mmCIF file of C-alpha atoms in Angstrom:
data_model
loop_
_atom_site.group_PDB
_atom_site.id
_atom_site.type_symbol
_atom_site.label_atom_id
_atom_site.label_comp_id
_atom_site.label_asym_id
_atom_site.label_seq_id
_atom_site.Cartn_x
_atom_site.Cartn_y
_atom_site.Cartn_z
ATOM 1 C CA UNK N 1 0.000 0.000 0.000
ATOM 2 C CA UNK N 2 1.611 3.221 -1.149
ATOM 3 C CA UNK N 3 2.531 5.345 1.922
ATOM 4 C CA UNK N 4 0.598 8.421 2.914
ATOM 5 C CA UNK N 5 2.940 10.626 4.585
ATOM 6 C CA UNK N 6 0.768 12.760 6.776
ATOM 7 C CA UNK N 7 -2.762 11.355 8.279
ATOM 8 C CA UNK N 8 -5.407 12.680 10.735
ATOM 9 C CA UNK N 9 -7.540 10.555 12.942
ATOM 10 C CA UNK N 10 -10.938 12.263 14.351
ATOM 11 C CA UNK N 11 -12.002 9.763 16.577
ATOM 12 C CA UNK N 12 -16.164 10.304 17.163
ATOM 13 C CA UNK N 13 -16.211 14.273 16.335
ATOM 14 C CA UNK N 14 -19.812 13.904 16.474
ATOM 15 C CA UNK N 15 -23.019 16.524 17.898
ATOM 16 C CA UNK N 16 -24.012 13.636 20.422
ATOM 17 C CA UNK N 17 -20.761 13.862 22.174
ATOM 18 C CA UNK N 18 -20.310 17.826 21.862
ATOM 19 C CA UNK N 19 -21.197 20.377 25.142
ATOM 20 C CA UNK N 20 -22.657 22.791 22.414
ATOM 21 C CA UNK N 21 -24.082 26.049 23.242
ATOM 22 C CA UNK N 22 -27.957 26.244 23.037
ATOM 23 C CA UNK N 23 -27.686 28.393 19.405
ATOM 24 C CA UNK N 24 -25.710 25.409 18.051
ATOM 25 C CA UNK N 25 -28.388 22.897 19.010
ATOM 26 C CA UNK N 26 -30.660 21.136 16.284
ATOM 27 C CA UNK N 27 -33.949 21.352 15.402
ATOM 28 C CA UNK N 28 -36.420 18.481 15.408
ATOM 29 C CA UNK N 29 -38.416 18.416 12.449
ATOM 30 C CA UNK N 30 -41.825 16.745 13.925
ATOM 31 C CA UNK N 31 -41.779 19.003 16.812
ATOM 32 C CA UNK N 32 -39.790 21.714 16.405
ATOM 33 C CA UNK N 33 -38.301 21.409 19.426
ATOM 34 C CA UNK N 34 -34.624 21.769 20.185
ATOM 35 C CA UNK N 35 -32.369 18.579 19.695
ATOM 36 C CA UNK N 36 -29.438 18.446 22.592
ATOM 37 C CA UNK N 37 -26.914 16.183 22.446
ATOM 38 C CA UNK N 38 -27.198 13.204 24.510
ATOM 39 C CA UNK N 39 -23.822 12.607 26.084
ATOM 40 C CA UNK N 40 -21.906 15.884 25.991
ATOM 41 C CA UNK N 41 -18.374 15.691 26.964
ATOM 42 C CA UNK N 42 -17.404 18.783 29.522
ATOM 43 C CA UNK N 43 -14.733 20.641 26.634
ATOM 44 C CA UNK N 44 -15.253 19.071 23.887
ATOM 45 C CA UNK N 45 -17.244 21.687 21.749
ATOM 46 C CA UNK N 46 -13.897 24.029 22.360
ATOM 47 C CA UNK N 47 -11.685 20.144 21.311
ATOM 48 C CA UNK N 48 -13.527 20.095 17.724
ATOM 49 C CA UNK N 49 -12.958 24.120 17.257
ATOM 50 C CA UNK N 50 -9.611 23.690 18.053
ATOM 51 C CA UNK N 51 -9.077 21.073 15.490
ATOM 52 C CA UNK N 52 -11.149 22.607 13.054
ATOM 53 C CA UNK N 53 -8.660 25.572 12.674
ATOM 54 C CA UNK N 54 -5.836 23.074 13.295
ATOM 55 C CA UNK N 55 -6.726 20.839 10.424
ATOM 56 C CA UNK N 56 -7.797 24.532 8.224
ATOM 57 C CA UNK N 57 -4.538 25.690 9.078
ATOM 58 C CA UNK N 58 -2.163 22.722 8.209
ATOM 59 C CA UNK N 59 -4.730 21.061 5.588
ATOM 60 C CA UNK N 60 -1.692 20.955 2.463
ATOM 61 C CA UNK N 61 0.234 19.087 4.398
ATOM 62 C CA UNK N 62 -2.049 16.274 5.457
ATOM 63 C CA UNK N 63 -2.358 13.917 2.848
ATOM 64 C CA UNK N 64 -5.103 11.632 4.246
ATOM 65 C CA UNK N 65 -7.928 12.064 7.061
ATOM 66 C CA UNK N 66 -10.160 9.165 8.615
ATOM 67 C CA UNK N 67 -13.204 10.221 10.775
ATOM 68 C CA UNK N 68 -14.728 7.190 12.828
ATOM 69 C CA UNK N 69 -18.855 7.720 13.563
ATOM 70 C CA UNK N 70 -20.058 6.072 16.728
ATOM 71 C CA UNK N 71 -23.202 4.640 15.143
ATOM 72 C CA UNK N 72 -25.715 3.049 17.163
ATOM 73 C CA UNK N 73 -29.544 1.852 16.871
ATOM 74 C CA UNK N 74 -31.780 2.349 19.767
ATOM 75 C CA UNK N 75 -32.334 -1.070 20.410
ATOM 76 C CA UNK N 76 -28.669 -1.887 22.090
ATOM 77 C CA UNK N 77 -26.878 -3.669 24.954
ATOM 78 C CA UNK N 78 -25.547 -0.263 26.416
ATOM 79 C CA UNK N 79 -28.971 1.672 25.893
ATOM 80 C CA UNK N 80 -31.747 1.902 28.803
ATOM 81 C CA UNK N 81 -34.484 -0.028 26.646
ATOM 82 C CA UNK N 82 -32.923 -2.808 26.561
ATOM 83 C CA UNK N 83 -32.719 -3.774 30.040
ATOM 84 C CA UNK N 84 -35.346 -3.446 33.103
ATOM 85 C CA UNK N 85 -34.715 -3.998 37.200
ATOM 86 C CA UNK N 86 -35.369 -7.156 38.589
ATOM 87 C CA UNK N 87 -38.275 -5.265 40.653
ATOM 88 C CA UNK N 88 -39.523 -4.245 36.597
ATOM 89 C CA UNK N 89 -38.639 -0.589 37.126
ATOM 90 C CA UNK N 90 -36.492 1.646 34.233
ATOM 91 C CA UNK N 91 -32.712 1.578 34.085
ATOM 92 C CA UNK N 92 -31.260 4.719 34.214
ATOM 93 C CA UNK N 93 -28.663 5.870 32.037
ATOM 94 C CA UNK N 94 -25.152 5.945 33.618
ATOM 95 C CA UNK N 95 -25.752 2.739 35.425
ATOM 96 C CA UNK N 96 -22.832 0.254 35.179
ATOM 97 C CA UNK N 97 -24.036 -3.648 34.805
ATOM 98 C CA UNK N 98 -21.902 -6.599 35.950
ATOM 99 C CA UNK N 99 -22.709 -10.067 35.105
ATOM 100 C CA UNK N 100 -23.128 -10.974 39.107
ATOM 101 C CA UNK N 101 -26.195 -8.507 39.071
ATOM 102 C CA UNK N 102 -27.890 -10.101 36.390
ATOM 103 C CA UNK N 103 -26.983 -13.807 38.221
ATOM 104 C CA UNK N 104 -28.923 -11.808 40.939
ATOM 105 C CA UNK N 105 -31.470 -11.018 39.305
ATOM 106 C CA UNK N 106 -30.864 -7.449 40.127
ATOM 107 C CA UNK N 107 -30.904 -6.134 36.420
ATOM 108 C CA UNK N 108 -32.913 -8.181 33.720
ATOM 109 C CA UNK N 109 -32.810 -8.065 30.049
ATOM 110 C CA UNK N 110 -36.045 -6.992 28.387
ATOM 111 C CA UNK N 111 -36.152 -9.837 25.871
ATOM 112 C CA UNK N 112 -35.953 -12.604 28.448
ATOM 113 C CA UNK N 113 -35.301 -15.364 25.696
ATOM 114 C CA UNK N 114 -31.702 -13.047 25.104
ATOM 115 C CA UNK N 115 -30.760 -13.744 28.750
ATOM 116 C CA UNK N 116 -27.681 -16.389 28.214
ATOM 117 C CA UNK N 117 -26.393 -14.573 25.142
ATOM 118 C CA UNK N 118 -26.112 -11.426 27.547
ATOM 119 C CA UNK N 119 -24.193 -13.204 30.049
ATOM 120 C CA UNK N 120 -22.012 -15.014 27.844
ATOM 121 C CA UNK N 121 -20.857 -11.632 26.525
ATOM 122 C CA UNK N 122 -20.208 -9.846 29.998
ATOM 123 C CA UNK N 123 -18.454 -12.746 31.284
ATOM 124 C CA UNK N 124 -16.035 -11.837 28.478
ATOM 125 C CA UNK N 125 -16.352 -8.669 28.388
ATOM 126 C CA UNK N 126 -15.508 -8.534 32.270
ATOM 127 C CA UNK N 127 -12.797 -11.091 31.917
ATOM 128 C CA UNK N 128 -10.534 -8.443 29.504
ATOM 129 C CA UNK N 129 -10.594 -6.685 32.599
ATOM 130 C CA UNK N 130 -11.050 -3.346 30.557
ATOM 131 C CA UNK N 131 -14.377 -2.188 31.104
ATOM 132 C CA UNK N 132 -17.649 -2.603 32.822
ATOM 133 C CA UNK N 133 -20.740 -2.714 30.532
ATOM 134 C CA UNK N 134 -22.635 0.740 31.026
ATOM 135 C CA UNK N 135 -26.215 2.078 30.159
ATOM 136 C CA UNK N 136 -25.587 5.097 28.271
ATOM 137 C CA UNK N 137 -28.091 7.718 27.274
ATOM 138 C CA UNK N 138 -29.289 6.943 23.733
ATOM 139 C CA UNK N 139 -26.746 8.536 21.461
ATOM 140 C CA UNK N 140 -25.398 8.568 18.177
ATOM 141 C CA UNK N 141 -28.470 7.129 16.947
ATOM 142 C CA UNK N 142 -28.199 5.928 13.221
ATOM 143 C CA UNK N 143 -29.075 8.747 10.931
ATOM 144 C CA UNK N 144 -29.907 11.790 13.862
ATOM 145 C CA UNK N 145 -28.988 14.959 14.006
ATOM 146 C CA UNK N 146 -26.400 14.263 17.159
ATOM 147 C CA UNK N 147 -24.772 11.213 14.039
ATOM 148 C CA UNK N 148 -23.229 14.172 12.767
ATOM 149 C CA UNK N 149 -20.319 15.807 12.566
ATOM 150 C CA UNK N 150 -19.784 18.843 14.713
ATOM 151 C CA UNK N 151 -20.223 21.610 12.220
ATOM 152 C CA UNK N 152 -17.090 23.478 12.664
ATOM 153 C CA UNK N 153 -14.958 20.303 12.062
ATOM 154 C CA UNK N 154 -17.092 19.208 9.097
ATOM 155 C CA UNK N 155 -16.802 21.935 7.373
ATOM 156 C CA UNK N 156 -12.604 21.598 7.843
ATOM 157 C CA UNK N 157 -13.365 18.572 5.763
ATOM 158 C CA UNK N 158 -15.197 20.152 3.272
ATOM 159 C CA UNK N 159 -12.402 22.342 3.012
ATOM 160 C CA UNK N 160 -9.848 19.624 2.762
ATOM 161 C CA UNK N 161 -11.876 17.526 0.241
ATOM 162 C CA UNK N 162 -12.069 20.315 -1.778
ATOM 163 C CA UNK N 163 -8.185 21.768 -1.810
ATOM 164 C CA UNK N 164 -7.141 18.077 -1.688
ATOM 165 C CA UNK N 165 -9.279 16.175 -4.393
ATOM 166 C CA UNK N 166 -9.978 13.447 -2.370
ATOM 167 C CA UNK N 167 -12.208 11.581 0.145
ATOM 168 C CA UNK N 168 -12.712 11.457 3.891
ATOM 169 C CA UNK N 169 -12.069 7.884 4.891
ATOM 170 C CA UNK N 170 -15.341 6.898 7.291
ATOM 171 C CA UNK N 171 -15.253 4.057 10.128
ATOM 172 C CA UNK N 172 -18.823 3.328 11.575
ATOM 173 C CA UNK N 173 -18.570 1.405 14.601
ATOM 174 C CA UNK N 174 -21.358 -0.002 16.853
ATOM 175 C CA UNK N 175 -23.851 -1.019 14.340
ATOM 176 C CA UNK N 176 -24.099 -4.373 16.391
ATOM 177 C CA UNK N 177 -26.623 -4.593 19.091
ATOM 178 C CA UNK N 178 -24.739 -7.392 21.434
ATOM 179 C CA UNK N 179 -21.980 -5.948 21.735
ATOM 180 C CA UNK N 180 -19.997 -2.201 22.973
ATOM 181 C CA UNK N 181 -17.435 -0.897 20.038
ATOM 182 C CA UNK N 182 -15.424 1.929 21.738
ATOM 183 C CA UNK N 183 -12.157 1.422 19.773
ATOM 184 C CA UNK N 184 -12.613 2.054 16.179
ATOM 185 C CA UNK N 185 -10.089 -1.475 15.376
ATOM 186 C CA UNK N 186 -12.561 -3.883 17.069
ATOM 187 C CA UNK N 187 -15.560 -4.182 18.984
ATOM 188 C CA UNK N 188 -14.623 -5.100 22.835
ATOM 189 C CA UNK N 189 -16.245 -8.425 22.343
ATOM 190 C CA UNK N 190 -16.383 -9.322 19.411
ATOM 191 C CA UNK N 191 -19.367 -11.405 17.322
ATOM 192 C CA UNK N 192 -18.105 -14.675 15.322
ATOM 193 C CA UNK N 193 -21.551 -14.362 13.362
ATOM 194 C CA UNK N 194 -20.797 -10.532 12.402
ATOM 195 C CA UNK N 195 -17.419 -9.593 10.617
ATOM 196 C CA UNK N 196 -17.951 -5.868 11.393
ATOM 197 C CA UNK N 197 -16.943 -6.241 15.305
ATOM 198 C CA UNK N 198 -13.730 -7.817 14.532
ATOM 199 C CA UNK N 199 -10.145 -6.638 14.394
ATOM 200 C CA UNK N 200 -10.634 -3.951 11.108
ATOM 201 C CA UNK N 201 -7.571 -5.100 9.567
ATOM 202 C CA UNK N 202 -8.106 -2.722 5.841
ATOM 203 C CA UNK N 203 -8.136 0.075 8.911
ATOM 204 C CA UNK N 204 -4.974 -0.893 10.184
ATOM 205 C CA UNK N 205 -3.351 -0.932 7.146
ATOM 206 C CA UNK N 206 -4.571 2.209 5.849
ATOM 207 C CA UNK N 207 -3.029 4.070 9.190
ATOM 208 C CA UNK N 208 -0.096 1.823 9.287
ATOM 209 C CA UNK N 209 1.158 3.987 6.128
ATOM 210 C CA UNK N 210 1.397 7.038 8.049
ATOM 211 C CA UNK N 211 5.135 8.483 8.915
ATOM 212 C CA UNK N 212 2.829 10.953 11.406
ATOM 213 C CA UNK N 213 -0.676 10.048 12.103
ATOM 214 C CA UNK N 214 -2.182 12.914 14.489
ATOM 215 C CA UNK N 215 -5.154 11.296 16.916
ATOM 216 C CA UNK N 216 -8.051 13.476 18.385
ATOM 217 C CA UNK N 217 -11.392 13.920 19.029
ATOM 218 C CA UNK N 218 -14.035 12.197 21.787
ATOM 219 C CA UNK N 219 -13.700 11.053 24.644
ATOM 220 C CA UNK N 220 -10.248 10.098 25.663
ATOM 221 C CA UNK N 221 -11.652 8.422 28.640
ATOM 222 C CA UNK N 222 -13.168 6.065 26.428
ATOM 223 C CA UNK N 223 -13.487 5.631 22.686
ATOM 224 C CA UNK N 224 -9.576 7.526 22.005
ATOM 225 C CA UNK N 225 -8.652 5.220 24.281
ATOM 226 C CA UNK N 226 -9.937 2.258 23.432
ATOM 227 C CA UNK N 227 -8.858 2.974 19.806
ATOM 228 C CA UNK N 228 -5.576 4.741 20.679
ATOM 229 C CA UNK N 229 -4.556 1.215 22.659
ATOM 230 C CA UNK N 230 -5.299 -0.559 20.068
ATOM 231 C CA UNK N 231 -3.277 0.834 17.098
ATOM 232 C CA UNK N 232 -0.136 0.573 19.683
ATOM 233 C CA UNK N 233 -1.090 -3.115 20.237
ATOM 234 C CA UNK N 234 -1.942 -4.255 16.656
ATOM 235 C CA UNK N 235 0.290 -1.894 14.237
ATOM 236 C CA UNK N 236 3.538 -3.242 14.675
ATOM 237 C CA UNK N 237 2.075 -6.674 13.582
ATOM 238 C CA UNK N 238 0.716 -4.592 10.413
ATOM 239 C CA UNK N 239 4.328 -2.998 9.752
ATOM 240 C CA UNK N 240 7.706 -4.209 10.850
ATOM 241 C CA UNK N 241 9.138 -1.478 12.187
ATOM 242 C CA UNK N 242 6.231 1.037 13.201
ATOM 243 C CA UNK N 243 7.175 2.948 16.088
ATOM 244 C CA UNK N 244 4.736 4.280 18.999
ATOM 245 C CA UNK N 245 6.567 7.832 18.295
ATOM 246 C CA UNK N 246 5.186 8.301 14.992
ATOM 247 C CA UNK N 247 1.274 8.789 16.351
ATOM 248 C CA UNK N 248 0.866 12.020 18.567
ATOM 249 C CA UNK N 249 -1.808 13.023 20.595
ATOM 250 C CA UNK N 250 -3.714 16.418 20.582
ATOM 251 C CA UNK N 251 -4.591 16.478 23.821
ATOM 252 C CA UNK N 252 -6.057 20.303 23.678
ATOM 253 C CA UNK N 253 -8.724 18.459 21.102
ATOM 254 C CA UNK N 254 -10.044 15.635 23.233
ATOM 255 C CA UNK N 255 -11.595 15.051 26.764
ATOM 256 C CA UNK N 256 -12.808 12.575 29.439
ATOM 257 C CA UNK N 257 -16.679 11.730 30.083
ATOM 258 C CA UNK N 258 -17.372 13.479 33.381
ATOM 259 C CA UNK N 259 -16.793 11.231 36.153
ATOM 260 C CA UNK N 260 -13.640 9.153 34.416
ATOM 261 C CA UNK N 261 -10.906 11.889 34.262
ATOM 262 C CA UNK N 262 -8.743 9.327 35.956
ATOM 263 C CA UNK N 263 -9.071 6.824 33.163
ATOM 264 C CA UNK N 264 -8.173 9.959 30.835
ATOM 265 C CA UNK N 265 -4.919 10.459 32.907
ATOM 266 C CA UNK N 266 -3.796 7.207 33.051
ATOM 267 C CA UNK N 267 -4.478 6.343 29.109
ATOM 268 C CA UNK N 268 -2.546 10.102 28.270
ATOM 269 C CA UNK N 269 0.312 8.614 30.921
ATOM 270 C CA UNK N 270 0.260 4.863 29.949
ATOM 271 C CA UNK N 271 1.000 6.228 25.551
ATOM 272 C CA UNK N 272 3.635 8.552 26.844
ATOM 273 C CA UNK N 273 5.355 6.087 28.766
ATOM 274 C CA UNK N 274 5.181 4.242 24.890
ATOM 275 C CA UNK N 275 6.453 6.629 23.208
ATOM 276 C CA UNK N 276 3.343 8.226 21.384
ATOM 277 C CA UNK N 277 3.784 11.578 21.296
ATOM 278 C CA UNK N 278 1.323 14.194 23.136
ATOM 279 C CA UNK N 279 1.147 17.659 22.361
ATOM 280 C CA UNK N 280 -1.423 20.945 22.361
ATOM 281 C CA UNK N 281 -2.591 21.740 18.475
ATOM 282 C CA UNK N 282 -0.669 24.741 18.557
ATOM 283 C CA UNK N 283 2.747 23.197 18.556
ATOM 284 C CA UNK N 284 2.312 20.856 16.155
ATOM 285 C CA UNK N 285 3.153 22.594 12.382
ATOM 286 C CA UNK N 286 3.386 20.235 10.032
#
């Protein structure tokens, strides 16, 4: 694969996951109501100007850009409709799930018949010893407004397409129900029966052809993370030689979900301790 000197990967730059200011909101078209975004990350509207006018400012010299789109249905595993208490009551977003409270009784799946497929998957999900399963608010719901892009960055890419004559490169991830796809490489359990959740080998190979691939976007706490880990684990395999030093982090154009700015330090420590470079937009000129 011919090499691609220069790439950029926004990880999840999307409205769902963006603090945006009330005049940024969308519109519902049935209602007319105002559309917030579901799971705001404290920062990250200020993260996705930032890279905007990064990527505007340095757009000649990058010669390829991938965007990954969380991309979920509202029927899934980490989404309150799917599950109920063992008293019959709601699940509230926010509310972590372990495969002893569901032994228990304590938390039920909806679909009772789905039961042993459910705890098959957090048994291994809980034996990676990498995450818990958690109910998040419906978000990046297939096709919705808060799907999109934030509308600074996207229009960065519109430049970009334009000056460069060429495509964005787009990863959805999460399309599968059963299972939670934070990194963009592979799905944290992946499903035998659907070839979307494993390791995204055409993805690795595509990024392993960067000498520089620059990494933002949301939230480093999880989905940066979880993708960020992954290229360190899996892209030496995909070419001899690749180095941890030739990714860098813009860490002034990502941040934690509220409540897990520990898991953001120790992920920003853990890659620097690697070698992968971190550093604020404004010092990196390509």
């Amino acid at each position: 694969m011919p090499r691609s000197r220069i790439q950029l990967l926004a990880i999840d730059p999307q409205n769902d996951f963006c603090d945006l200011p009330a005049d940024w909101h969308g519109l519902a078209p049935l209602h007319g109501q105002p559309i917030a975004p579901a799971l705001p990350v404290a920062g990250a509207h200020g993260d996705m100007q930032r890279l905007a006018h990064w990527l505007d400012t340095q757009s000649r010299r990058i010669d390829a850009v991938t965007v990954t789109l969380d991309s979920h249905q509202r029927y899934d595993i980490a989404h309150p409709g799917f599950w109920r208490t063992g008293a019959g009551g709601d699940v509230v977003p926010f509310t972590p799930i372990t495969a002893a409270q569901v032994r228990a009784g304590g938390y039920v799946p909806r679909d009772a018949s789905s039961l042993p497929r459910v705890l098959a998957y957090l048994d291994a999900l809980e034996a990676q010893g990498r995450y818990t399963l958690m109910v998040w608010p419906v978000h990046c719901e297939v096709g919705s407004w808060g799907h999109g892009v934030h509308a600074s960055l996207l229009a960065a890419l519109g430049t970009w397409q334009a000056a460069q004559q060429r495509a964005v490169r787009n990863v959805f991830k999460g399309l599968n129900p059963w299972t939670e796809h934070y990194s963009a490489i592979q799905a944290e359990v992946p499903d035998p029966a659907d070839p979307g959740t494993a390791l995204n080998l055409p993805l690795l190979d595509f990024l392993a052809t960067a000498d520089l691939l620059v990494v933002a976007g949301e939230a480093s706490s999880h989905c940066v993370r979880s993708t960020v880990e992954h290229l360190v684990q899996h892209l030496p395999d995909r070419q001899p030689g690749w180095a941890p030093d030739r990714m860098v982090l813009l860490t002034n154009c990502m941040s934690p979900v509220a409540g897990f700015e520990a898991q953001h330090e120790a992920f920003l420590g853990a890659m620097r301790s690697q070698g992968v470079q971190l550093a604020n937009s404004s010092q990196i000129k390509l």
